[in-house]
Amino acid sequence: MKYRIAVLMILVCIGIFPLAAVSPAQIPLSSPIYEEIDLLYQLSGRALPSTSRPWNTYEALAILKAIEEDNSYQDLWDTAYQRMEGPSFHQVDETFSYRISPTINLESYVHTNDQDFTSYDDWIYSYDERKPFLDLTLSMQFSSSFLFETSLQAGVGAYIEDVDPEGEIETWGIGVILDQGDAFLVPDATLYRRTFSSNLPFFGSPMEPDFPRHSQMTYAGPWWAISLGRGAYSWGAGKSGNLVVGDHISNHTGLTASFFNQKFKAQLLYLFFPDVSQSGKSPRIFLAHRFEFNPASWARISISENVMANQNGLSLQYVDPTYIYHNIFDPPQVNSIASIEADITPLPGFSIHGQFALDQFQLSSEGAATANALAFLVSGSYSWDAQKGYFTFGLEAASTDPAMYRREYVDFLVARDLFKQDDSLPVIIDYLGYSWGSDSKVYQARLNYLLPGKVNLEASLTIHRQGELDYLAAHHVAESSSTNDKYPNISGPSPSGDTITERLIVGFGGTYYTDIPNLELFGQVNWIGKREFDRPSGSASGYADDFQVIFGITKRF
């Protein structure tokens, strides 16, 4: 009997040891661990693990341990596990430890067309992708459940005062978040127009005022994680973007509460958007709840309800995560989107991913004047192991209706200020959901090669067709005037209008993990061609292309 008890205690200790050894930290979306674990699941014939990300380390470890450690892809398993260990903390006593982690990034950016590719939207490796020259991260851990982490960063800003010209906003504004005169755009940013630039904050380059880009205060355990901080968030496994929450915005301020096991996950997500207008509009809060479940090992279904709400006058009823958001009918205050997502792996190595989002829908018999607003994304990929490493080939298609993300009271556009030292604000505009925005068709093919812990290479081809309803355009068009103060009336399918902007993007990039600890080399080469296609005549004009080269070195200490 004593022998059995001793064996049982040893097994229990072995089972809980990994959980006792990890930090409760959120894992940033830039970590290769997501691609490695996704590939491991796909090769094992399992549906992709939770696509509401970032994961907490406890959750990542539970996801990894669902795959037997002794498997056919041991190198993938071991590499992912080692990433969770991370740099060691300095132990002060039984309950407190700390870590100071300096990171130096050296990046250079070169392009060939400084006349037609002059701003943030013109670059593939742009404002959110570019790393600061210096990142000094301070982490303080209390027991194995609580972590406080913030960082000081020295990087190059995106706007140079008194040098970069101001782009005036049209009379109808930008969505409902900015009126004319509330801010200005930067269509000709010096650091994005220059043939050569770098991330060194010297030689007259401005310092990036918005930091930290990543921070967290996290309380977590084996089945839960509550985290407040800054960083990127993502819902979905799309490679060209995701429909409700995309990973293209790097500096969200958000609060998440996640509860998970191997078959089910519930997540509450709150994102906070300050008002950057001069006219005093309302700050906004994105409130969402998402539920994921596995009906079988090879299938995962996710559903979510999401609302963007004006903070001024917001009822606490809307903050209640148990409330059904679509019971709220308060157009001046909230706008809701529902979504469903599926991940299916019918055969080992072959995976299918789909997303559908609904912003507005009515039957033709209802006679409503507001245009339908739907979006979908579907992708398929096949992975296989070579003698050394793993290959993945994937195809993806996405479509967003013209009226998607747009409303006359509350919309899903995001404005971020680029210069915090002045009341006159230069801003950058994004969509919270799909990075290519509304009124778009996107087709993408990619081929990836991964040698775990050594090399990650990818080649891609992307076609983007943008209709006339981008974020600069009014969503209500009439013969007398155009405005954002009325309901969207431009119907799909996308792309809409007579003038279609077409882009062809051919890219190649890679990362090399050197034998020197925590030293990485990475680079990208992108060719972008664009033109304006006139639908009535079937002719095209305005041809332009750009060759963009990025090279970088990262060293973590």
Coordinates of C-alpha atoms in Angstrom, one line a residue:
M1 CA 0.0 0.0 0.0
K2 CA 2.8 2.4 0.9
Y3 CA 4.5 1.6 -2.4
R4 CA 1.3 2.5 -4.3
I5 CA 1.0 5.8 -2.5
A6 CA 4.6 6.6 -3.2
V7 CA 4.2 5.9 -6.9
L8 CA 1.0 8.0 -7.0
M9 CA 2.8 10.9 -5.4
I10 CA 5.7 10.7 -7.8
L11 CA 3.3 10.7 -10.8
V12 CA 1.3 13.7 -9.4
C13 CA 4.6 15.6 -8.9
I14 CA 5.7 14.8 -12.4
G15 CA 2.4 16.0 -13.7
I16 CA 2.4 19.3 -11.8
F17 CA 6.1 20.1 -12.1
P18 CA 5.8 21.9 -15.5
L19 CA 3.0 24.0 -14.2
A20 CA 5.0 25.0 -11.1
A21 CA 8.0 26.0 -13.3
V22 CA 6.3 28.3 -15.7
S23 CA 5.7 32.0 -15.5
P24 CA 2.0 33.2 -15.6
A25 CA 3.0 35.6 -18.5
Q26 CA 1.0 36.2 -21.7
I27 CA 3.0 35.1 -24.7
P28 CA 3.3 37.9 -27.3
L29 CA 1.8 37.1 -30.8
S30 CA 5.3 37.6 -32.3
S31 CA 6.5 34.5 -30.7
P32 CA 7.2 31.5 -33.0
I33 CA 5.5 29.2 -30.6
Y34 CA 2.1 29.8 -32.2
E35 CA 3.2 28.6 -35.6
E36 CA 5.1 25.7 -34.1
I37 CA 2.2 24.4 -32.0
D38 CA -0.3 25.0 -34.8
L39 CA 1.9 22.9 -37.1
L40 CA 2.3 20.2 -34.5
Y41 CA -1.5 19.9 -34.1
Q42 CA -2.1 19.9 -37.8
L43 CA 0.5 17.1 -38.5
S44 CA -1.0 15.1 -35.6
G45 CA -4.5 15.2 -37.2
R46 CA -6.0 17.5 -34.5
A47 CA -7.9 20.7 -35.0
L48 CA -5.9 23.9 -34.4
P49 CA -5.7 24.8 -30.8
S50 CA -7.5 27.9 -29.5
T51 CA -7.2 30.8 -31.9
S52 CA -8.2 33.5 -29.3
R53 CA -4.7 34.8 -28.7
P54 CA -2.3 35.6 -27.0
W55 CA -2.2 32.5 -24.8
N56 CA -1.1 32.5 -21.3
T57 CA 1.9 30.3 -20.5
Y58 CA -0.3 27.9 -18.5
E59 CA -2.7 27.6 -21.4
A60 CA 0.1 27.1 -23.9
L61 CA 1.6 24.4 -21.7
A62 CA -1.8 22.6 -21.4
I63 CA -2.2 22.8 -25.2
L64 CA 1.2 21.4 -25.8
K65 CA 0.8 18.6 -23.2
A66 CA -2.3 17.4 -25.0
I67 CA 0.1 16.0 -27.6
E68 CA 2.1 13.2 -26.2
E69 CA 5.7 14.2 -25.6
D70 CA 6.9 11.0 -27.3
N71 CA 5.6 11.7 -30.8
S72 CA 6.7 11.6 -34.4
Y73 CA 7.5 15.3 -34.3
Q74 CA 9.7 15.5 -31.3
D75 CA 11.8 18.4 -32.5
L76 CA 8.6 20.6 -32.8
W77 CA 7.4 19.6 -29.4
D78 CA 10.8 20.2 -27.7
T79 CA 11.3 23.6 -29.4
A80 CA 7.9 24.8 -28.4
Y81 CA 8.4 23.7 -24.8
Q82 CA 11.8 25.4 -24.5
R83 CA 10.3 28.7 -25.6
M84 CA 7.9 28.6 -22.7
E85 CA 10.8 28.4 -20.2
G86 CA 12.2 31.8 -21.3
P87 CA 15.0 33.7 -19.5
S88 CA 15.3 32.9 -15.9
F89 CA 14.1 35.1 -13.1
H90 CA 16.3 36.3 -10.2
Q91 CA 14.8 34.8 -7.1
V92 CA 14.6 37.2 -4.1
D93 CA 12.6 35.0 -1.8
E94 CA 9.9 32.3 -2.0
T95 CA 7.3 34.7 -3.3
F96 CA 9.1 37.3 -5.3
S97 CA 11.4 37.2 -8.3
Y98 CA 12.3 39.7 -11.0
R99 CA 13.9 39.9 -14.5
I100 CA 15.4 42.8 -16.5
S101 CA 15.5 41.9 -20.2
P102 CA 17.3 44.3 -22.6
T103 CA 16.7 43.7 -26.3
I104 CA 18.5 45.4 -29.1
N105 CA 17.0 45.5 -32.6
L106 CA 18.8 46.8 -35.6
E107 CA 16.6 47.3 -38.7
S108 CA 17.1 48.9 -42.1
Y109 CA 14.4 49.7 -44.7
V110 CA 15.1 50.2 -48.4
H111 CA 12.6 50.8 -51.2
T112 CA 12.8 51.9 -54.8
N113 CA 9.7 54.2 -55.4
D114 CA 9.7 57.3 -53.2
Q115 CA 7.0 59.0 -55.3
D116 CA 4.1 56.6 -55.1
F117 CA 4.8 54.7 -51.9
T118 CA 5.2 57.4 -49.3
S119 CA 3.1 56.4 -46.2
Y120 CA 2.2 53.7 -43.7
D121 CA -0.4 52.0 -45.9
D122 CA 2.1 51.6 -48.7
W123 CA 4.5 49.4 -46.8
I124 CA 4.1 45.7 -45.9
Y125 CA 6.6 46.0 -43.0
S126 CA 5.1 49.2 -41.6
Y127 CA 4.4 51.1 -38.4
D128 CA 3.2 48.2 -36.3
E129 CA 5.8 45.7 -37.5
R130 CA 8.9 47.9 -37.1
K131 CA 10.7 47.2 -33.8
P132 CA 12.3 49.8 -31.4
F133 CA 16.1 50.0 -31.4
L134 CA 16.1 49.3 -27.6
D135 CA 13.6 47.5 -25.5
L136 CA 14.2 47.3 -21.8
T137 CA 11.6 45.0 -20.2
L138 CA 11.1 44.8 -16.4
S139 CA 9.2 41.8 -15.1
M140 CA 8.2 41.2 -11.5
Q141 CA 6.7 37.9 -10.5
F142 CA 4.9 37.2 -7.2
S143 CA 4.6 33.5 -6.5
S144 CA 3.7 31.4 -9.6
S145 CA 0.4 33.2 -10.3
F146 CA 1.0 37.0 -10.6
L147 CA 3.2 38.9 -13.0
F148 CA 3.7 42.6 -13.5
E149 CA 5.7 43.6 -16.6
T150 CA 6.4 46.8 -18.4
S151 CA 9.1 48.2 -20.7
L152 CA 11.0 51.3 -21.7
Q153 CA 11.5 51.6 -25.5
A154 CA 13.7 53.8 -27.7
G155 CA 12.5 53.7 -31.3
V156 CA 11.9 55.9 -34.3
G157 CA 8.6 57.7 -34.5
A158 CA 6.4 57.7 -37.6
Y159 CA 5.9 61.4 -37.8
I160 CA 8.3 64.4 -38.0
E161 CA 6.8 67.6 -36.8
D162 CA 7.1 70.6 -39.1
V163 CA 8.5 68.4 -41.8
D164 CA 5.8 65.9 -42.8
P165 CA 2.9 67.7 -44.7
E166 CA -0.6 67.4 -43.3
G167 CA -3.3 65.6 -45.2
E168 CA -6.7 67.2 -44.7
I169 CA -9.7 65.0 -43.9
E170 CA -12.6 65.2 -46.3
T171 CA -15.8 67.1 -45.3
W172 CA -17.6 64.0 -44.3
G173 CA -14.8 62.9 -42.0
I174 CA -13.4 59.4 -41.4
G175 CA -16.2 57.1 -40.4
V176 CA -17.8 58.6 -37.3
I177 CA -14.6 58.7 -35.3
L178 CA -13.2 61.9 -36.8
D179 CA -14.7 65.0 -38.3
Q180 CA -13.0 67.4 -40.7
G181 CA -10.5 69.4 -38.6
D182 CA -10.4 66.9 -35.8
A183 CA -7.0 65.6 -36.9
F184 CA -4.9 65.2 -40.0
L185 CA -3.5 62.3 -42.0
V186 CA 0.1 61.9 -43.1
P187 CA 0.1 60.8 -46.8
D188 CA 3.7 61.7 -47.2
A189 CA 5.7 60.5 -44.2
T190 CA 9.4 61.3 -44.5
L191 CA 10.7 58.1 -42.9
Y192 CA 8.4 56.0 -45.2
R193 CA 9.2 57.9 -48.3
R194 CA 13.0 57.9 -48.0
T195 CA 14.9 55.4 -50.1
F196 CA 16.8 54.3 -47.1
S197 CA 15.9 54.5 -43.4
S198 CA 16.5 52.6 -40.2
N199 CA 15.1 52.2 -36.6
L200 CA 18.0 54.1 -35.1
P201 CA 16.6 57.1 -33.1
F202 CA 19.5 59.4 -34.1
F203 CA 20.4 61.9 -36.9
G204 CA 17.3 64.0 -36.4
S205 CA 14.8 61.1 -36.4
P206 CA 12.0 61.6 -33.8
M207 CA 11.5 59.3 -30.9
E208 CA 8.4 57.1 -30.9
P209 CA 6.2 58.6 -28.2
D210 CA 3.8 55.7 -27.7
F211 CA 5.4 53.1 -25.4
P212 CA 5.4 50.6 -24.0
R213 CA 4.1 48.6 -26.9
H214 CA 3.9 45.5 -24.6
S215 CA 3.0 45.4 -20.9
Q216 CA 0.9 43.2 -18.7
M217 CA -0.4 42.7 -15.2
T218 CA -1.5 39.0 -15.2
Y219 CA -3.0 36.7 -12.7
A220 CA -3.2 33.1 -13.9
G221 CA -3.3 29.5 -13.1
P222 CA -3.7 26.0 -14.6
W223 CA -7.2 26.8 -16.0
W224 CA -7.6 30.6 -15.9
A225 CA -5.9 33.8 -16.9
I226 CA -6.8 37.4 -16.2
S227 CA -4.6 40.0 -17.8
L228 CA -4.6 43.8 -18.2
G229 CA -2.0 45.4 -20.5
R230 CA -0.9 46.5 -23.9
G231 CA -0.1 44.5 -27.0
A232 CA -1.6 42.8 -30.0
Y233 CA -4.7 40.5 -29.9
S234 CA -6.1 38.1 -32.4
W235 CA -9.2 36.0 -32.9
G236 CA -8.8 33.5 -35.8
A237 CA -6.2 31.6 -37.8
G238 CA -6.3 33.8 -41.0
K239 CA -3.0 34.6 -42.6
S240 CA -4.2 37.7 -44.4
G241 CA -6.1 38.9 -41.4
N242 CA -9.1 38.1 -39.2
L243 CA -12.6 39.4 -39.4
V244 CA -13.4 40.5 -35.8
V245 CA -10.1 41.1 -34.1
G246 CA -7.0 41.2 -36.3
D247 CA -3.4 41.1 -35.1
H248 CA -2.2 44.1 -37.2
I249 CA -2.6 46.6 -34.4
S250 CA 0.4 46.2 -32.0
N251 CA -0.6 48.5 -29.2
H252 CA -4.1 47.8 -28.0
T253 CA -4.9 48.5 -24.4
G254 CA -7.0 45.5 -23.3
L255 CA -8.4 43.4 -20.5
T256 CA -8.9 39.6 -21.0
A257 CA -10.3 36.9 -18.8
S258 CA -9.9 33.3 -20.1
F259 CA -11.1 30.0 -18.7
F260 CA -9.9 26.9 -20.5
N261 CA -9.3 23.2 -20.7
Q262 CA -8.6 20.8 -23.5
K263 CA -12.2 20.8 -24.9
F264 CA -13.6 24.2 -24.0
K265 CA -12.5 27.8 -23.7
A266 CA -14.4 31.0 -22.7
Q267 CA -12.8 34.4 -23.1
L268 CA -14.0 37.9 -22.2
L269 CA -12.2 40.7 -24.1
Y270 CA -12.4 44.4 -23.5
L271 CA -10.4 46.8 -25.6
F272 CA -10.2 50.5 -24.8
F273 CA -10.1 53.3 -27.5
P274 CA -9.4 56.9 -26.4
D275 CA -11.0 59.8 -28.3
V276 CA -8.3 61.5 -30.3
S277 CA -10.6 64.1 -32.0
Q278 CA -10.5 67.8 -31.4
S279 CA -14.3 68.0 -31.2
G280 CA -14.7 65.9 -28.1
K281 CA -16.3 62.7 -29.3
S282 CA -16.8 59.8 -26.9
P283 CA -14.1 57.3 -26.0
R284 CA -15.1 53.8 -26.9
I285 CA -14.9 50.2 -25.5
F286 CA -15.0 47.0 -27.5
L287 CA -16.8 44.3 -25.4
A288 CA -16.8 40.7 -26.5
H289 CA -17.3 37.2 -25.3
R290 CA -16.2 34.1 -27.2
F291 CA -16.7 30.4 -26.7
E292 CA -14.7 27.6 -28.2
F293 CA -15.4 23.9 -28.0
N294 CA -14.1 20.7 -29.6
P295 CA -16.9 18.3 -30.7
A296 CA -14.2 16.0 -31.8
S297 CA -10.4 16.0 -31.7
W298 CA -10.3 17.0 -35.4
A299 CA -12.8 19.9 -35.1
R300 CA -13.1 23.1 -33.2
I301 CA -16.0 25.6 -33.3
S302 CA -15.9 29.2 -32.0
I303 CA -18.7 31.7 -31.6
S304 CA -18.5 35.2 -30.4
E305 CA -20.7 38.2 -29.7
N306 CA -19.0 41.6 -29.9
V307 CA -20.1 45.2 -29.5
M308 CA -18.3 48.5 -30.0
A309 CA -19.8 51.0 -27.5
N310 CA -19.5 54.7 -26.8
Q311 CA -18.1 55.0 -23.3
N312 CA -20.0 58.2 -22.5
G313 CA -23.3 57.1 -21.0
L314 CA -22.5 53.4 -21.2
S315 CA -24.8 51.3 -19.1
L316 CA -23.1 48.8 -16.8
Q317 CA -25.6 46.3 -18.2
Y318 CA -23.5 46.2 -21.4
V319 CA -20.4 45.4 -19.4
D320 CA -22.0 42.3 -18.0
P321 CA -20.3 39.4 -19.9
T322 CA -23.3 37.1 -19.3
Y323 CA -25.6 39.4 -21.2
I324 CA -26.7 38.6 -24.7
Y325 CA -25.3 41.6 -26.6
H326 CA -27.7 41.3 -29.6
N327 CA -30.6 42.0 -27.2
I328 CA -29.3 45.6 -27.1
F329 CA -31.0 47.9 -29.5
D330 CA -29.4 51.3 -28.9
P331 CA -27.9 52.4 -32.2
P332 CA -26.5 55.8 -30.9
Q333 CA -24.6 53.9 -28.2
V334 CA -23.5 50.5 -29.6
N335 CA -22.9 48.5 -32.7
S336 CA -22.6 44.7 -32.6
I337 CA -21.0 42.0 -34.7
A338 CA -21.5 38.3 -34.4
S339 CA -19.1 35.7 -35.7
I340 CA -18.6 31.9 -36.1
E341 CA -15.4 30.2 -36.8
A342 CA -14.5 26.6 -37.6
D343 CA -11.2 24.7 -37.6
I344 CA -11.3 21.2 -39.1
T345 CA -8.4 18.8 -39.7
P346 CA -10.0 15.9 -41.7
L347 CA -6.6 14.2 -42.4
P348 CA -3.2 14.5 -40.7
G349 CA -1.5 17.5 -42.3
F350 CA -4.6 18.9 -44.0
S351 CA -6.4 21.7 -42.2
I352 CA -9.4 23.9 -43.1
H353 CA -10.2 27.2 -41.4
G354 CA -13.3 29.4 -41.9
Q355 CA -14.7 32.6 -40.5
F356 CA -18.0 34.3 -41.0
A357 CA -19.0 37.7 -39.5
L358 CA -22.3 39.4 -39.5
D359 CA -22.7 43.1 -38.9
Q360 CA -26.0 43.8 -40.6
F361 CA -28.4 41.6 -42.5
Q362 CA -32.0 41.9 -43.7
L363 CA -34.0 40.1 -46.3
S364 CA -35.0 42.0 -49.5
S365 CA -38.6 41.6 -48.4
E366 CA -38.0 43.6 -45.3
G367 CA -37.4 46.8 -47.3
A368 CA -34.7 48.2 -45.0
A369 CA -32.5 50.9 -46.4
T370 CA -29.3 50.0 -44.6
A371 CA -27.0 47.9 -46.7
N372 CA -26.1 44.4 -45.7
A373 CA -22.7 44.0 -44.0
L374 CA -21.2 40.5 -44.1
A375 CA -17.7 39.1 -44.3
F376 CA -16.2 35.7 -44.7
L377 CA -12.7 34.1 -44.8
V378 CA -11.8 30.6 -45.8
S379 CA -8.4 28.9 -46.0
G380 CA -6.9 25.5 -46.5
S381 CA -3.4 24.3 -45.8
Y382 CA -1.4 21.1 -46.2
S383 CA 1.8 20.4 -44.1
W384 CA 4.3 17.6 -44.5
D385 CA 7.6 16.7 -43.0
A386 CA 10.7 16.6 -45.2
Q387 CA 14.0 14.9 -44.4
K388 CA 14.8 18.0 -42.4
G389 CA 12.1 20.4 -41.4
Y390 CA 8.5 20.9 -42.4
F391 CA 6.7 22.4 -45.4
T392 CA 3.3 24.1 -45.4
F393 CA 1.3 25.2 -48.5
G394 CA -1.8 27.3 -48.0
L395 CA -4.5 29.1 -49.9
E396 CA -6.8 31.7 -48.5
A397 CA -9.7 33.9 -49.8
A398 CA -11.6 36.7 -48.0
S399 CA -14.4 39.1 -48.7
T400 CA -15.8 42.0 -46.8
D401 CA -19.0 43.9 -47.9
P402 CA -18.7 47.7 -48.5
A403 CA -20.8 48.4 -45.3
M404 CA -18.8 46.1 -43.1
Y405 CA -17.4 47.9 -40.0
R406 CA -19.3 51.1 -40.8
R407 CA -22.3 52.7 -39.1
E408 CA -23.7 56.2 -38.7
Y409 CA -23.3 56.3 -34.9
V410 CA -20.7 53.7 -33.8
D411 CA -18.2 52.0 -36.2
F412 CA -15.2 49.7 -36.0
L413 CA -12.6 52.1 -37.3
V414 CA -9.6 52.9 -35.0
A415 CA -7.6 56.1 -35.0
R416 CA -4.2 56.3 -33.2
D417 CA -2.3 59.5 -32.6
L418 CA 1.3 59.6 -33.8
F419 CA 2.4 62.7 -31.9
K420 CA 1.3 63.1 -28.3
Q421 CA 3.0 66.4 -27.5
D422 CA 0.6 68.6 -29.5
D423 CA -3.1 69.2 -29.6
S424 CA -3.0 69.0 -33.4
L425 CA -2.9 65.3 -34.0
P426 CA -1.5 63.3 -36.9
V427 CA -3.2 60.0 -36.9
I428 CA -3.0 56.5 -38.4
I429 CA -6.3 54.8 -39.3
D430 CA -7.0 51.1 -39.1
Y431 CA -9.9 48.6 -38.9
L432 CA -10.3 46.7 -35.7
G433 CA -11.2 43.6 -37.7
Y434 CA -9.8 42.6 -41.1
S435 CA -6.6 44.5 -41.8
W436 CA -7.5 45.1 -45.5
G437 CA -10.7 46.7 -44.4
S438 CA -14.2 46.9 -45.8
D439 CA -15.2 46.6 -49.5
S440 CA -12.3 44.2 -50.2
K441 CA -11.6 40.9 -51.9
V442 CA -8.3 39.2 -51.0
Y443 CA -6.7 36.1 -52.4
Q444 CA -3.5 34.6 -51.0
A445 CA -1.1 31.7 -51.6
R446 CA 1.9 30.9 -49.4
L447 CA 4.6 28.3 -49.0
N448 CA 6.4 28.0 -45.7
Y449 CA 9.5 26.0 -44.6
L450 CA 10.2 25.5 -40.9
L451 CA 13.3 23.9 -39.4
P452 CA 12.4 24.1 -35.7
G453 CA 14.8 26.3 -33.7
K454 CA 16.9 27.1 -36.8
V455 CA 15.1 28.6 -39.9
N456 CA 11.7 29.8 -40.9
L457 CA 11.2 30.8 -44.5
E458 CA 8.0 31.9 -46.4
A459 CA 7.1 32.9 -49.9
S460 CA 3.7 34.4 -50.6
L461 CA 1.5 35.9 -53.3
T462 CA -1.4 38.2 -52.5
I463 CA -4.0 39.8 -54.7
H464 CA -6.1 42.6 -53.2
R465 CA -9.1 44.3 -54.9
Q466 CA -10.3 47.4 -53.1
G467 CA -13.7 49.0 -53.9
E468 CA -14.4 52.7 -53.5
L469 CA -15.6 52.5 -49.9
D470 CA -12.3 52.6 -48.0
Y471 CA -11.9 54.5 -44.7
L472 CA -11.5 57.8 -46.6
A473 CA -14.8 57.5 -48.3
A474 CA -18.3 58.3 -47.1
H475 CA -20.5 55.2 -46.5
H476 CA -23.8 57.0 -47.5
V477 CA -23.8 58.3 -51.1
A478 CA -26.6 60.3 -52.6
E479 CA -26.9 62.5 -55.7
S480 CA -26.9 65.7 -53.6
S481 CA -24.1 64.8 -51.1
S482 CA -22.1 62.1 -49.4
T483 CA -22.0 61.7 -45.6
N484 CA -21.2 59.5 -42.7
D485 CA -24.1 60.9 -40.7
K486 CA -26.6 58.6 -42.3
Y487 CA -26.9 54.8 -42.6
P488 CA -24.6 53.0 -45.0
N489 CA -26.3 52.5 -48.3
I490 CA -23.6 51.0 -50.5
S491 CA -24.5 47.3 -51.1
G492 CA -22.2 44.4 -51.9
P493 CA -20.8 42.3 -53.2
S494 CA -17.3 43.9 -53.0
P495 CA -15.5 45.5 -54.6
S496 CA -18.0 48.3 -55.2
G497 CA -18.0 51.3 -57.5
D498 CA -16.6 52.0 -60.9
T499 CA -12.9 52.4 -59.8
I500 CA -11.2 49.4 -58.3
T501 CA -7.8 49.7 -56.7
E502 CA -5.9 46.5 -57.5
R503 CA -2.7 45.3 -55.8
L504 CA -0.4 42.4 -56.5
I505 CA 2.1 41.6 -53.7
V506 CA 4.9 39.0 -54.1
G507 CA 6.9 38.5 -50.9
F508 CA 9.7 36.4 -49.5
G509 CA 11.0 36.5 -45.9
G510 CA 12.7 34.5 -43.3
T511 CA 14.2 34.3 -39.8
Y512 CA 17.5 32.5 -38.9
Y513 CA 17.9 31.5 -35.3
T514 CA 21.7 31.5 -34.9
D515 CA 23.8 29.3 -32.6
I516 CA 24.5 32.3 -30.5
P517 CA 21.9 32.4 -27.7
N518 CA 19.0 34.8 -28.4
L519 CA 20.5 36.2 -31.6
E520 CA 18.2 36.2 -34.7
L521 CA 18.6 37.5 -38.2
F522 CA 15.6 38.2 -40.3
G523 CA 14.6 39.8 -43.6
Q524 CA 11.9 40.5 -46.1
V525 CA 11.7 41.3 -49.7
N526 CA 8.4 42.5 -51.1
W527 CA 7.4 43.6 -54.6
I528 CA 4.1 45.6 -54.7
G529 CA 2.4 46.5 -57.9
K530 CA -0.8 48.6 -58.0
R531 CA -3.2 50.1 -60.6
E532 CA -6.6 51.6 -60.9
F533 CA -9.1 49.5 -62.8
D534 CA -12.0 51.3 -64.5
R535 CA -15.0 48.9 -64.5
P536 CA -17.2 50.5 -67.2
S537 CA -14.4 50.7 -69.8
G538 CA -12.4 47.6 -68.6
S539 CA -9.2 49.6 -68.8
A540 CA -6.5 50.2 -66.2
S541 CA -4.3 53.2 -65.4
G542 CA -2.1 54.6 -62.6
Y543 CA 0.4 51.8 -62.7
A544 CA 3.1 52.0 -60.0
D545 CA 5.3 49.4 -58.3
D546 CA 7.8 49.3 -55.4
F547 CA 10.5 46.9 -54.3
Q548 CA 10.9 46.9 -50.5
V549 CA 13.7 45.3 -48.6
I550 CA 13.9 44.9 -44.9
F551 CA 16.8 43.4 -42.9
G552 CA 17.2 43.1 -39.1
I553 CA 19.2 41.7 -36.2
T554 CA 17.7 41.0 -32.8
K555 CA 19.7 40.2 -29.7
R556 CA 18.1 39.5 -26.3
F557 CA 20.1 39.6 -23.2

